[in-house]
PDB file of C-alpha atoms and ligand atoms in Angstrom:
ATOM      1  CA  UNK T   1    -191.330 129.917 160.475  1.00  0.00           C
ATOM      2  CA  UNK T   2    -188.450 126.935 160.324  1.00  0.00           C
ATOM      3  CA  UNK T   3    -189.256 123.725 161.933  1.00  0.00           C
ATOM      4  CA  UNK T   4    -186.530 122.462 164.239  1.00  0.00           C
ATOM      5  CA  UNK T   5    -184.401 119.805 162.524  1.00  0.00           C
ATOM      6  CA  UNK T   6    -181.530 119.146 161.249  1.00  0.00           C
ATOM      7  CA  UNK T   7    -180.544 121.205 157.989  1.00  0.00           C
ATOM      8  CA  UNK T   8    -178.665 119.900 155.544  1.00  0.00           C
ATOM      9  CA  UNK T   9    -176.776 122.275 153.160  1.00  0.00           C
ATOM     10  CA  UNK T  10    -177.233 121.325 148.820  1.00  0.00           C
ATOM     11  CA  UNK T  11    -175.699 124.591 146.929  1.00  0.00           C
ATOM     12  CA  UNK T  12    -177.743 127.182 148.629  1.00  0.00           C
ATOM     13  CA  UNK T  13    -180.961 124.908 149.784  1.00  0.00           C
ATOM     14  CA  UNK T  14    -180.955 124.360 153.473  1.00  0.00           C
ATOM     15  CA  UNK T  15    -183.052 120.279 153.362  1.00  0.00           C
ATOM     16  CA  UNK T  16    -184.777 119.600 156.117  1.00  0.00           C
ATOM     17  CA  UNK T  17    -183.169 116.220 156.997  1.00  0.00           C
ATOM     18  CA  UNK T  18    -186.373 114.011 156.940  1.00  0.00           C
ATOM     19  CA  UNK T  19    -187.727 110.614 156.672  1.00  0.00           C
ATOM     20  CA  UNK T  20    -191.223 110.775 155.392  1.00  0.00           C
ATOM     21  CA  UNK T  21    -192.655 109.887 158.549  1.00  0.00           C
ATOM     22  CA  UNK T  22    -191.140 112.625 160.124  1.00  0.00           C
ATOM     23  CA  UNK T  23    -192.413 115.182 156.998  1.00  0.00           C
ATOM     24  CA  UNK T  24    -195.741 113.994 157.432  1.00  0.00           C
ATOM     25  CA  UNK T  25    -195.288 114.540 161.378  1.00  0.00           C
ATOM     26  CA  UNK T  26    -194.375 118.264 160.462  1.00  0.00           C
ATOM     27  CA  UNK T  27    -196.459 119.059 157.700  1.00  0.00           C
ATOM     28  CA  UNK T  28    -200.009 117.976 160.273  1.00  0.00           C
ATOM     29  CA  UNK T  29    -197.990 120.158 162.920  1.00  0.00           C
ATOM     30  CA  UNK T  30    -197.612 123.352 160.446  1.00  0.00           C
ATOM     31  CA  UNK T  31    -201.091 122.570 159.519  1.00  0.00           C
ATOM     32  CA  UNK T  32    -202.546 123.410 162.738  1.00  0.00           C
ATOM     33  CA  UNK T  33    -200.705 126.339 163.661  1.00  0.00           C
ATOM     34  CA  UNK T  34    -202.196 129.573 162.733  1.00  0.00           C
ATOM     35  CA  UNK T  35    -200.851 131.734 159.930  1.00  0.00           C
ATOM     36  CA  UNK T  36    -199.925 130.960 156.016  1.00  0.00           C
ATOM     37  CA  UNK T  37    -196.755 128.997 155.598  1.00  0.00           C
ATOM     38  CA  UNK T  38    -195.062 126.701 152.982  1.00  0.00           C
ATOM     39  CA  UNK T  39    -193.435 123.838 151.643  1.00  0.00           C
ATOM     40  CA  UNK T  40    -190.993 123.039 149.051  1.00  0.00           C
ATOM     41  CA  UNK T  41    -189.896 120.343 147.460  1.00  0.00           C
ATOM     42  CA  UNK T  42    -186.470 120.892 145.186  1.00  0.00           C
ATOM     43  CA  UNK T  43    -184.857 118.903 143.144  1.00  0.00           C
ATOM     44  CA  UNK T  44    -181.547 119.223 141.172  1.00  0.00           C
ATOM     45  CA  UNK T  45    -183.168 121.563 138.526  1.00  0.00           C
ATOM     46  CA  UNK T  46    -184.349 123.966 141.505  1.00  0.00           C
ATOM     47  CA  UNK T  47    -180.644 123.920 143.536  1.00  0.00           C
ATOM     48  CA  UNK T  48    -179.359 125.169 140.476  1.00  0.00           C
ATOM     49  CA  UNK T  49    -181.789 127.748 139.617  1.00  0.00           C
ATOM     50  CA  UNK T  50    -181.669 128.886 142.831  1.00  0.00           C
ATOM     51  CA  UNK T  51    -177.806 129.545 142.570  1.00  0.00           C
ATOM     52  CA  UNK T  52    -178.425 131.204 139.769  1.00  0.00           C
ATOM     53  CA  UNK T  53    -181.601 133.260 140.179  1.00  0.00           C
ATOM     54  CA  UNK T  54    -181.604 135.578 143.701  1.00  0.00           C
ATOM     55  CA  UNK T  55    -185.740 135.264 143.496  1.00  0.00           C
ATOM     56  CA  UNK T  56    -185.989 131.664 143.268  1.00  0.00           C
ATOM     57  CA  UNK T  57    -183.402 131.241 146.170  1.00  0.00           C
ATOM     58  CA  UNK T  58    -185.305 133.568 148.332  1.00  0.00           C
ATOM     59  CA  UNK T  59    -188.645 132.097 147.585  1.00  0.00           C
ATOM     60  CA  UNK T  60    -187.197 128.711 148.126  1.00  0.00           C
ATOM     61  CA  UNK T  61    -185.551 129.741 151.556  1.00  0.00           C
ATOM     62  CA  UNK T  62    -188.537 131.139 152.523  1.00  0.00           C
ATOM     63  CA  UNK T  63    -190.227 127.793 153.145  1.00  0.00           C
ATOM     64  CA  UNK T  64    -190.807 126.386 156.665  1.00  0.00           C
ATOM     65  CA  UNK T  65    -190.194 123.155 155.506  1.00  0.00           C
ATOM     66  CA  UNK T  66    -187.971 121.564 152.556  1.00  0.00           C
ATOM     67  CA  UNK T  67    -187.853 118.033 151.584  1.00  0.00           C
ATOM     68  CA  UNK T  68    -185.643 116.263 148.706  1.00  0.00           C
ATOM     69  CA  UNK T  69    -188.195 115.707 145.773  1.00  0.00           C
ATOM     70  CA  UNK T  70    -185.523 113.487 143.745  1.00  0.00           C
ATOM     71  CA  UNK T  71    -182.858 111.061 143.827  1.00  0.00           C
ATOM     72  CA  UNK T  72    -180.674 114.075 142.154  1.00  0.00           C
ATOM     73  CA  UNK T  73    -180.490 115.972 145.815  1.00  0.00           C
ATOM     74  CA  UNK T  74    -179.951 112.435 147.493  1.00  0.00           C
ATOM     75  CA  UNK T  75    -176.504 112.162 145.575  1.00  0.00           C
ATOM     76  CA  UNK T  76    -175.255 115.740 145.854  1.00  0.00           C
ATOM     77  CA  UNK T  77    -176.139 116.192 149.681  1.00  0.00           C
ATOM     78  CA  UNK T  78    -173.959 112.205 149.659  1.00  0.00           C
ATOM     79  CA  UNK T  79    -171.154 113.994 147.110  1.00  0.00           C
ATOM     80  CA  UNK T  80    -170.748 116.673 150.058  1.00  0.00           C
ATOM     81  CA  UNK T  81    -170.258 114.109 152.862  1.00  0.00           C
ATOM     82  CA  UNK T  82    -173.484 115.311 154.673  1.00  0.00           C
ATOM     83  CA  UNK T  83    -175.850 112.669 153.484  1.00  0.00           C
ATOM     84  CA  UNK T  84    -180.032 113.219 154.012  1.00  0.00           C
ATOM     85  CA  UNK T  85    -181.717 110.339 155.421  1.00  0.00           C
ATOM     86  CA  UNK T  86    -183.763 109.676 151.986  1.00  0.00           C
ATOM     87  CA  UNK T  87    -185.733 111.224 149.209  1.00  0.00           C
ATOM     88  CA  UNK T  88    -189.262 112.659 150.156  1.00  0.00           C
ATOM     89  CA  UNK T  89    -190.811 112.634 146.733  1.00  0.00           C
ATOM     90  CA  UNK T  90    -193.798 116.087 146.845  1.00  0.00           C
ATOM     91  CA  UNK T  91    -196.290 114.203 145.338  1.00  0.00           C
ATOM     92  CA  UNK T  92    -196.672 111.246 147.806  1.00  0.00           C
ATOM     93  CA  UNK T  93    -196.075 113.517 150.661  1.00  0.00           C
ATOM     94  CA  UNK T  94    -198.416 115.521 149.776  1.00  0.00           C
ATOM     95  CA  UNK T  95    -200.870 112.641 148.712  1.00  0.00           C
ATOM     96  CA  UNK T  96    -200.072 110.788 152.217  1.00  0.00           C
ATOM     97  CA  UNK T  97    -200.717 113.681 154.170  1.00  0.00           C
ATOM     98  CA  UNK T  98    -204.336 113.791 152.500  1.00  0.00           C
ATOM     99  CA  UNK T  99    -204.905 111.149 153.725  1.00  0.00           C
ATOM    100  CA  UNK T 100    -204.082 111.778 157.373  1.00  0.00           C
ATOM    101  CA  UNK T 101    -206.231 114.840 156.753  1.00  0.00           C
ATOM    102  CA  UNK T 102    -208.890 112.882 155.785  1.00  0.00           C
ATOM    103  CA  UNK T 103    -209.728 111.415 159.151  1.00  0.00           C
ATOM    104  CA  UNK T 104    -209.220 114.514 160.992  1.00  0.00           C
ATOM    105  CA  UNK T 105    -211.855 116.796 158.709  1.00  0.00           C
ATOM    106  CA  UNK T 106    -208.954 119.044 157.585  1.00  0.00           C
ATOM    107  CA  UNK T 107    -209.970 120.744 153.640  1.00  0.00           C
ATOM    108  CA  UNK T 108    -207.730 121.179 150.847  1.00  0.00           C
ATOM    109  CA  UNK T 109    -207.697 123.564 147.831  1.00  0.00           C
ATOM    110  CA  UNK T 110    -205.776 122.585 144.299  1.00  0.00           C
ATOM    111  CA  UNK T 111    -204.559 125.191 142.431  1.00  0.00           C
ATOM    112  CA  UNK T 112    -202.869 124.450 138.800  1.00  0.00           C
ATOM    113  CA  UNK T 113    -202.438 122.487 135.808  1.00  0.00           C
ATOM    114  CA  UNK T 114    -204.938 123.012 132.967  1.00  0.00           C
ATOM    115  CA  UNK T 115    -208.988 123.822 132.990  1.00  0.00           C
ATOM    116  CA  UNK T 116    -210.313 120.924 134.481  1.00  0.00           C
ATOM    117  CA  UNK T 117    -207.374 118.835 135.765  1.00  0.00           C
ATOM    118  CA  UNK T 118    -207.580 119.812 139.435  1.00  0.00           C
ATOM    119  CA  UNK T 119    -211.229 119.024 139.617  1.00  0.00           C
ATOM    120  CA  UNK T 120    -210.590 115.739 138.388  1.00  0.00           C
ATOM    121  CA  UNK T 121    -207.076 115.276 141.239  1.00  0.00           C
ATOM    122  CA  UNK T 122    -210.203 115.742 143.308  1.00  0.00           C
ATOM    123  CA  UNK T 123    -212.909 113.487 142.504  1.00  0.00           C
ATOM    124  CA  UNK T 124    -209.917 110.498 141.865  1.00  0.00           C
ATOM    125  CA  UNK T 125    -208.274 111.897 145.403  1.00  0.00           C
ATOM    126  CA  UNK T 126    -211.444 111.095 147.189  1.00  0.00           C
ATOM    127  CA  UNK T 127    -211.937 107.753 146.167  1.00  0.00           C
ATOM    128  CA  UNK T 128    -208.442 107.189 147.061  1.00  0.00           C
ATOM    129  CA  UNK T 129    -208.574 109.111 150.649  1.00  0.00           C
ATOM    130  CA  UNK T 130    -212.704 108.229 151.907  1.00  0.00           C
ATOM    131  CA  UNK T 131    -213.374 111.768 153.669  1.00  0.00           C
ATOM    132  CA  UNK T 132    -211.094 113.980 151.948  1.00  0.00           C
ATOM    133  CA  UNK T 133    -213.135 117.305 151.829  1.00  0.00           C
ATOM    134  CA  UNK T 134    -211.457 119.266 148.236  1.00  0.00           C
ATOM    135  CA  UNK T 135    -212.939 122.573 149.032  1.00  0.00           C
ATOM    136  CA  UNK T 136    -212.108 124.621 145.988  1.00  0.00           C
ATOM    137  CA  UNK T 137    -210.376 124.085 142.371  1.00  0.00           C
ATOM    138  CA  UNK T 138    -209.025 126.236 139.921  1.00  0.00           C
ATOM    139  CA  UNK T 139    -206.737 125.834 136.950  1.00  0.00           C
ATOM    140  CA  UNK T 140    -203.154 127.230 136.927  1.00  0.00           C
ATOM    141  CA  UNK T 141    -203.629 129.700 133.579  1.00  0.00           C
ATOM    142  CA  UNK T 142    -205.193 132.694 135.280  1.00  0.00           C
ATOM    143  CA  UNK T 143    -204.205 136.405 134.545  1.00  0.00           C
ATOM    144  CA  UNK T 144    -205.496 137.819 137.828  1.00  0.00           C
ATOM    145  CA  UNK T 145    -203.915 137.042 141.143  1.00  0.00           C
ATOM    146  CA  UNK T 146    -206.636 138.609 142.528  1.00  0.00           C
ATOM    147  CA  UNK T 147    -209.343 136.543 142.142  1.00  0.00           C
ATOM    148  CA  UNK T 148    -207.931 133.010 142.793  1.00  0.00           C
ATOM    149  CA  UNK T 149    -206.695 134.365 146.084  1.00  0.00           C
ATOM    150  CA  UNK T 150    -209.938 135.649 147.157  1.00  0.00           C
ATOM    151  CA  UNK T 151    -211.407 132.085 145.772  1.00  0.00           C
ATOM    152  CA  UNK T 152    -209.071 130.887 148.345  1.00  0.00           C
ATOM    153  CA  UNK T 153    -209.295 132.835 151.356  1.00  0.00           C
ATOM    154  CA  UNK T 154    -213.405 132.487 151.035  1.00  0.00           C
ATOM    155  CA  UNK T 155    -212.796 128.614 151.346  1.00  0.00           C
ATOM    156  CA  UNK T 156    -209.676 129.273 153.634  1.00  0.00           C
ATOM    157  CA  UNK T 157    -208.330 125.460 153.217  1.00  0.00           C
ATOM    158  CA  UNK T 158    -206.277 123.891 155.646  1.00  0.00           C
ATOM    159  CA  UNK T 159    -204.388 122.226 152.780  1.00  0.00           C
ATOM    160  CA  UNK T 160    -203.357 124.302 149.614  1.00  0.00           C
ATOM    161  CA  UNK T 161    -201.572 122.396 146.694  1.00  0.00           C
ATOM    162  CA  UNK T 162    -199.920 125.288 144.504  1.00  0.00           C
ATOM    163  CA  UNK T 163    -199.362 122.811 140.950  1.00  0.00           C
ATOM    164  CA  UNK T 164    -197.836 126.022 138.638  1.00  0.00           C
ATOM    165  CA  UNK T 165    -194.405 124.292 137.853  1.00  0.00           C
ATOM    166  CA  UNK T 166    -190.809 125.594 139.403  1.00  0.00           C
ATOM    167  CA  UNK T 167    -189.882 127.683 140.047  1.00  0.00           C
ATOM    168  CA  UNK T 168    -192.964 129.832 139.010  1.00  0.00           C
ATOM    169  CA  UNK T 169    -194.996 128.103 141.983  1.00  0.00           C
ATOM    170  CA  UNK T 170    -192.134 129.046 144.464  1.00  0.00           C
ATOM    171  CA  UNK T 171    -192.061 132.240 143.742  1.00  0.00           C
ATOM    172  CA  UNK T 172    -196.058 132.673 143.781  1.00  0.00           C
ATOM    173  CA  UNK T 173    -196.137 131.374 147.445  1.00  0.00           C
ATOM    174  CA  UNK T 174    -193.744 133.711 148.604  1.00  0.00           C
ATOM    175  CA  UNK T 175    -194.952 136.495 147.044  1.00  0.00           C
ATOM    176  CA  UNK T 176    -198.511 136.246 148.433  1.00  0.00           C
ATOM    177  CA  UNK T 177    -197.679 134.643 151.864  1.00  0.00           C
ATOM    178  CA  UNK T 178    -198.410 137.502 153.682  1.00  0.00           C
ATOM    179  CA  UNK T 179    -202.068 137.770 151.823  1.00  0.00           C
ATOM    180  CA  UNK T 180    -202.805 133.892 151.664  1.00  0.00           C
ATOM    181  CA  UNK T 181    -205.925 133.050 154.337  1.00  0.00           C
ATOM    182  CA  UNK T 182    -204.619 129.015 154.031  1.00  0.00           C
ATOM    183  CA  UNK T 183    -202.702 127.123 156.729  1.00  0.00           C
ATOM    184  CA  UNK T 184    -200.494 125.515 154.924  1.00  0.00           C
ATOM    185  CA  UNK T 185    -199.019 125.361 150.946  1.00  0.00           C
ATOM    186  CA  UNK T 186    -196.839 123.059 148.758  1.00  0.00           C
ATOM    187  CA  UNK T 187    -195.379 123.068 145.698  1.00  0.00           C
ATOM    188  CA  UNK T 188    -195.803 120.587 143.351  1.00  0.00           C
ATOM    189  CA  UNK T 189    -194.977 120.601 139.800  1.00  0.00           C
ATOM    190  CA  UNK T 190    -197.118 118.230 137.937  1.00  0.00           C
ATOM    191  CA  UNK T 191    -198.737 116.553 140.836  1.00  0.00           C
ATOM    192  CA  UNK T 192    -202.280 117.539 139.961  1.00  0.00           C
ATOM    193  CA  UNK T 193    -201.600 115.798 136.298  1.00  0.00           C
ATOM    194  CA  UNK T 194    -200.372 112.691 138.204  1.00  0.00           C
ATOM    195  CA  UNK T 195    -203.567 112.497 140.771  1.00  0.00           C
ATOM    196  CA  UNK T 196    -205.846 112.876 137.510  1.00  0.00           C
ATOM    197  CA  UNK T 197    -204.173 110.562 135.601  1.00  0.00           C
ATOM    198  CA  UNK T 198    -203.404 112.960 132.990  1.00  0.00           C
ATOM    199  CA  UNK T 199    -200.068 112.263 133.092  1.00  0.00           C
ATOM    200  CA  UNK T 200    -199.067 108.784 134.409  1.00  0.00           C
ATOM    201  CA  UNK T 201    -196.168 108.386 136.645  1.00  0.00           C
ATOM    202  CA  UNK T 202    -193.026 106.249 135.658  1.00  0.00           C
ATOM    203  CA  UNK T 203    -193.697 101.940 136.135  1.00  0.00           C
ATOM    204  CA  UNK T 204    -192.851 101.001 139.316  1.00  0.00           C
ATOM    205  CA  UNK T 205    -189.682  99.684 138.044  1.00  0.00           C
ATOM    206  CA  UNK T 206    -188.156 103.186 136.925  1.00  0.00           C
ATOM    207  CA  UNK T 207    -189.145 104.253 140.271  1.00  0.00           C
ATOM    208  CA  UNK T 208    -187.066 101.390 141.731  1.00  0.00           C
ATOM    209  CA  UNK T 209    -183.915 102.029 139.787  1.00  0.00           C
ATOM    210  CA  UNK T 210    -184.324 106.234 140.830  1.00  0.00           C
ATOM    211  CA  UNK T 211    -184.749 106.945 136.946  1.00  0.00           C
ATOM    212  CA  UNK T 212    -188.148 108.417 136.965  1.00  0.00           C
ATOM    213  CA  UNK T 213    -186.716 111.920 136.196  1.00  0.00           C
ATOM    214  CA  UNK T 214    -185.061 110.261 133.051  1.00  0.00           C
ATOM    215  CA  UNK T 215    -189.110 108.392 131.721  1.00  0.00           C
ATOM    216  CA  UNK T 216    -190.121 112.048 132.309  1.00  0.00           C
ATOM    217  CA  UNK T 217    -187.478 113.774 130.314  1.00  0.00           C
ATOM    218  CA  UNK T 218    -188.521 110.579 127.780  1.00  0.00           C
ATOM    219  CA  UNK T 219    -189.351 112.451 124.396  1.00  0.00           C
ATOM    220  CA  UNK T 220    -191.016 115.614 125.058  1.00  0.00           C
ATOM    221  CA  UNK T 221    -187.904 117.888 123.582  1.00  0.00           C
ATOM    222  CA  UNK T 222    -189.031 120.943 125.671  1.00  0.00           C
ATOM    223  CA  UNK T 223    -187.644 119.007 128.709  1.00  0.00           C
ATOM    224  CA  UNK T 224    -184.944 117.820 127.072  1.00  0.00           C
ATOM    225  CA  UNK T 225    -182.634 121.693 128.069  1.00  0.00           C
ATOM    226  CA  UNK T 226    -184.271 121.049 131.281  1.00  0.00           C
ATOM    227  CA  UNK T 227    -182.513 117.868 131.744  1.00  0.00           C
ATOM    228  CA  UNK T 228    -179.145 119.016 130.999  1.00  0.00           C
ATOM    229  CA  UNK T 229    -179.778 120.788 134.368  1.00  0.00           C
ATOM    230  CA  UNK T 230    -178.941 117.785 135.880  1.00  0.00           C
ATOM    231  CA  UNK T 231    -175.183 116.937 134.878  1.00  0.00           C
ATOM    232  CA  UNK T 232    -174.985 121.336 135.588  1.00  0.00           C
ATOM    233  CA  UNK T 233    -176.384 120.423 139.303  1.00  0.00           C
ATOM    234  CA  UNK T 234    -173.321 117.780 139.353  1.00  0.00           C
ATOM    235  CA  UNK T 235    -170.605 119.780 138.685  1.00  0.00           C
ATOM    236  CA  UNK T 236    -171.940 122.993 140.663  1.00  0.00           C
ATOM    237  CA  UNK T 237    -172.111 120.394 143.481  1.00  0.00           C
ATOM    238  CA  UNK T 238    -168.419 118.762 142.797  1.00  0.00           C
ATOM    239  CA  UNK T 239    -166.952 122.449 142.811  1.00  0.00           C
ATOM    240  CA  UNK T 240    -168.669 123.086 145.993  1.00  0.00           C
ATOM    241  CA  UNK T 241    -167.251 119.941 147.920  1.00  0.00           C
ATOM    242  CA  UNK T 242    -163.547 120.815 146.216  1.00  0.00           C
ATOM    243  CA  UNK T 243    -163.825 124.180 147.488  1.00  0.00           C
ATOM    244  CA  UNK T 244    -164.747 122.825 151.555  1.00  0.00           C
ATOM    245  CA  UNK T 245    -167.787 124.832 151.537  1.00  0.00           C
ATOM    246  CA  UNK T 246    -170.433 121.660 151.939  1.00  0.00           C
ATOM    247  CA  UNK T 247    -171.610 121.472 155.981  1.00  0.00           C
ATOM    248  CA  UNK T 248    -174.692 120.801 157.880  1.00  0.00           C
ATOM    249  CA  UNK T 249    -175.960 122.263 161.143  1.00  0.00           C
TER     250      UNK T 249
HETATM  251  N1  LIG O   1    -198.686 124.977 134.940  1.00  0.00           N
HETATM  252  C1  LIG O   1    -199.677 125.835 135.357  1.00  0.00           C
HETATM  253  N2  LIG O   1    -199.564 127.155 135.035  1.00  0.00           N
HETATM  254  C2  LIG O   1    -198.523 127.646 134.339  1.00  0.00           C
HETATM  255  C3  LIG O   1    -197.498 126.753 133.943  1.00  0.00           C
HETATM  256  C4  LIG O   1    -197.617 125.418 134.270  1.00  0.00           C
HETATM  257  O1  LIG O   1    -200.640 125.433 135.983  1.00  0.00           O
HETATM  258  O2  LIG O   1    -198.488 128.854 134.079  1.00  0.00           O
HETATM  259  C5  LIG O   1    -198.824 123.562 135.294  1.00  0.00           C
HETATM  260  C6  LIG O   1    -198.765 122.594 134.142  1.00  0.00           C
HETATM  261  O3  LIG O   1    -200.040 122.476 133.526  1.00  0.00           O
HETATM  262  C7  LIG O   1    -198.345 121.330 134.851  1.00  0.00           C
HETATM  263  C8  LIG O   1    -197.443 121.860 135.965  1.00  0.00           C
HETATM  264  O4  LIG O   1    -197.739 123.232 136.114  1.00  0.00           O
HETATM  265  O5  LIG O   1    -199.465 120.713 135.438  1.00  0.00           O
HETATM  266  C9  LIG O   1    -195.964 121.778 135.637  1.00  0.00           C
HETATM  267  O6  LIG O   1    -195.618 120.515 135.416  1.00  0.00           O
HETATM  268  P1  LIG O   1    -194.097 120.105 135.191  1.00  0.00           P
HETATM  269  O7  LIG O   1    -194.098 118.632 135.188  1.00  0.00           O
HETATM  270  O8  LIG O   1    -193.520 120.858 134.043  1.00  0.00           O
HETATM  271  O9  LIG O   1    -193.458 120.729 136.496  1.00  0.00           O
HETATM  272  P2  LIG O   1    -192.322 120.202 137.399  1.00  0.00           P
HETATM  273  O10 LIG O   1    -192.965 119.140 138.243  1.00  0.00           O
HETATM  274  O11 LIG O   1    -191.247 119.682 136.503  1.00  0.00           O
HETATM  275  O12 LIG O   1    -192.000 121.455 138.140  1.00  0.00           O
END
């Protein structure tokens, strides 16, 4: 199911052209209709792997809603003359629409990041959103399908956060949508890590300046091929807007 707004075309991601408010509007709305559905939350690294990779672009345009995680999409949707009202970063959607959900009784489930990480999203989560109810945990290194979904669909969460990294998570919410007894999932990356305080996000300032993609990248070299996804997402984007094909509907 697609929620009626205005879409706004980055490589072969149709955005949902959102302010926050208006995500969070959605995201309570999906949240009380019945049946599983999804959210994703691309940035420049996911437009280009889902040019690239016929999975990950189905998986991704299989979402009912899609908001611009980073700065990255902000720019190329700008560079194609069909600007998006604003960035929508995952993790504080997700972490305002907690909230919400905590004064309307609504449950959540985490699912990802390593033993023990999740549990601890939750107990720091619930000081942060009084009322909260985190319903079920588990860690994102299982071998079985299986069993976390039927850990899920016992607890049947209003809320499921799906933490596996892109575009592995993606593809994992597709692929079990039509088995998935939750109302509503998103993607997330490394939010769980973030919510523990595992992993701490970028000072404020970083944030300001739109360069928290670059403290991330910092000096972990694994990320470092990831990165050069960025200045790919450019020019895929530049060749797009030379060849007339950018437009929004
Ligand atoms: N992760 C997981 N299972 C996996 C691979 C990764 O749970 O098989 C978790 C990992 O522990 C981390 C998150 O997924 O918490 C990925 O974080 P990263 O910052 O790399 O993802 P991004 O936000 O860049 O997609």
């Amino acid at each position: 199911m697609a929620v009626n707004t205005i879409k706004v075309r980055v490589l072969d991601i149709d955005f949902d052209n959102v302010t926050m408010d208006e995500a969070l509007d959605i995201g309570e709305k999906l949240m009380d209709e019945p049946g599983f559905k999804y959210v994703v939350t691309p940035n420049p690294e996911i437009c280009y792997l889902a040019r690239k990779d016929e999975g990950v672009r189905k998986a991704v345009q299989g979402a009912s809603l899609t908001i611009p995680d980073g700065i990255g999409v902000i720019y190329g949707a700008k560079i194609l003359g069909t600007p998006l009202k604003g960035k929508v970063p995952g993790a504080d959607f997700a972490e305002k629409l907690m909230a919400r959900m905590a004064n309307s009784g609504k449950t959540a489930y985490f699912l990802g990041a390593k033993p023990g990480v999740a549990e601890k999203a939750a107990e720091k989560l619930a000081e942060k959103c009084p009322g909260l109810t985190v319903v079920g945990c588990h860690d994102g290194y299982f071998k079985y399908d299986g069993e976390v979904i039927a850990d899920i669909n016992e607890k049947a969460p209003d809320l499921l956060l799906v933490c596996l990294g892109a575009p592995k998570q993606e593809k994992w919410m597709s692929e079990h949508s039509g088995v998935l007894n939750a109302r509503l999932a998103i993607g997330l990356g490394g939010s769980l890590d973030v919510y523990a305080g595992t992993v701490e996000r970028a000072p404020e300032v970083w944030q300001k300046l739109n360069l928290e993609w670059l403290y991330r990248v910092g000096p972990d070299p694994k990320r470092w091929g990831r990165a050069l996804r960025l200045p790919a997402f450019i020019f895929q984007v530049i060749g797009e807007k030379l060849s007339g094909k950018a437009h929004s509907n």
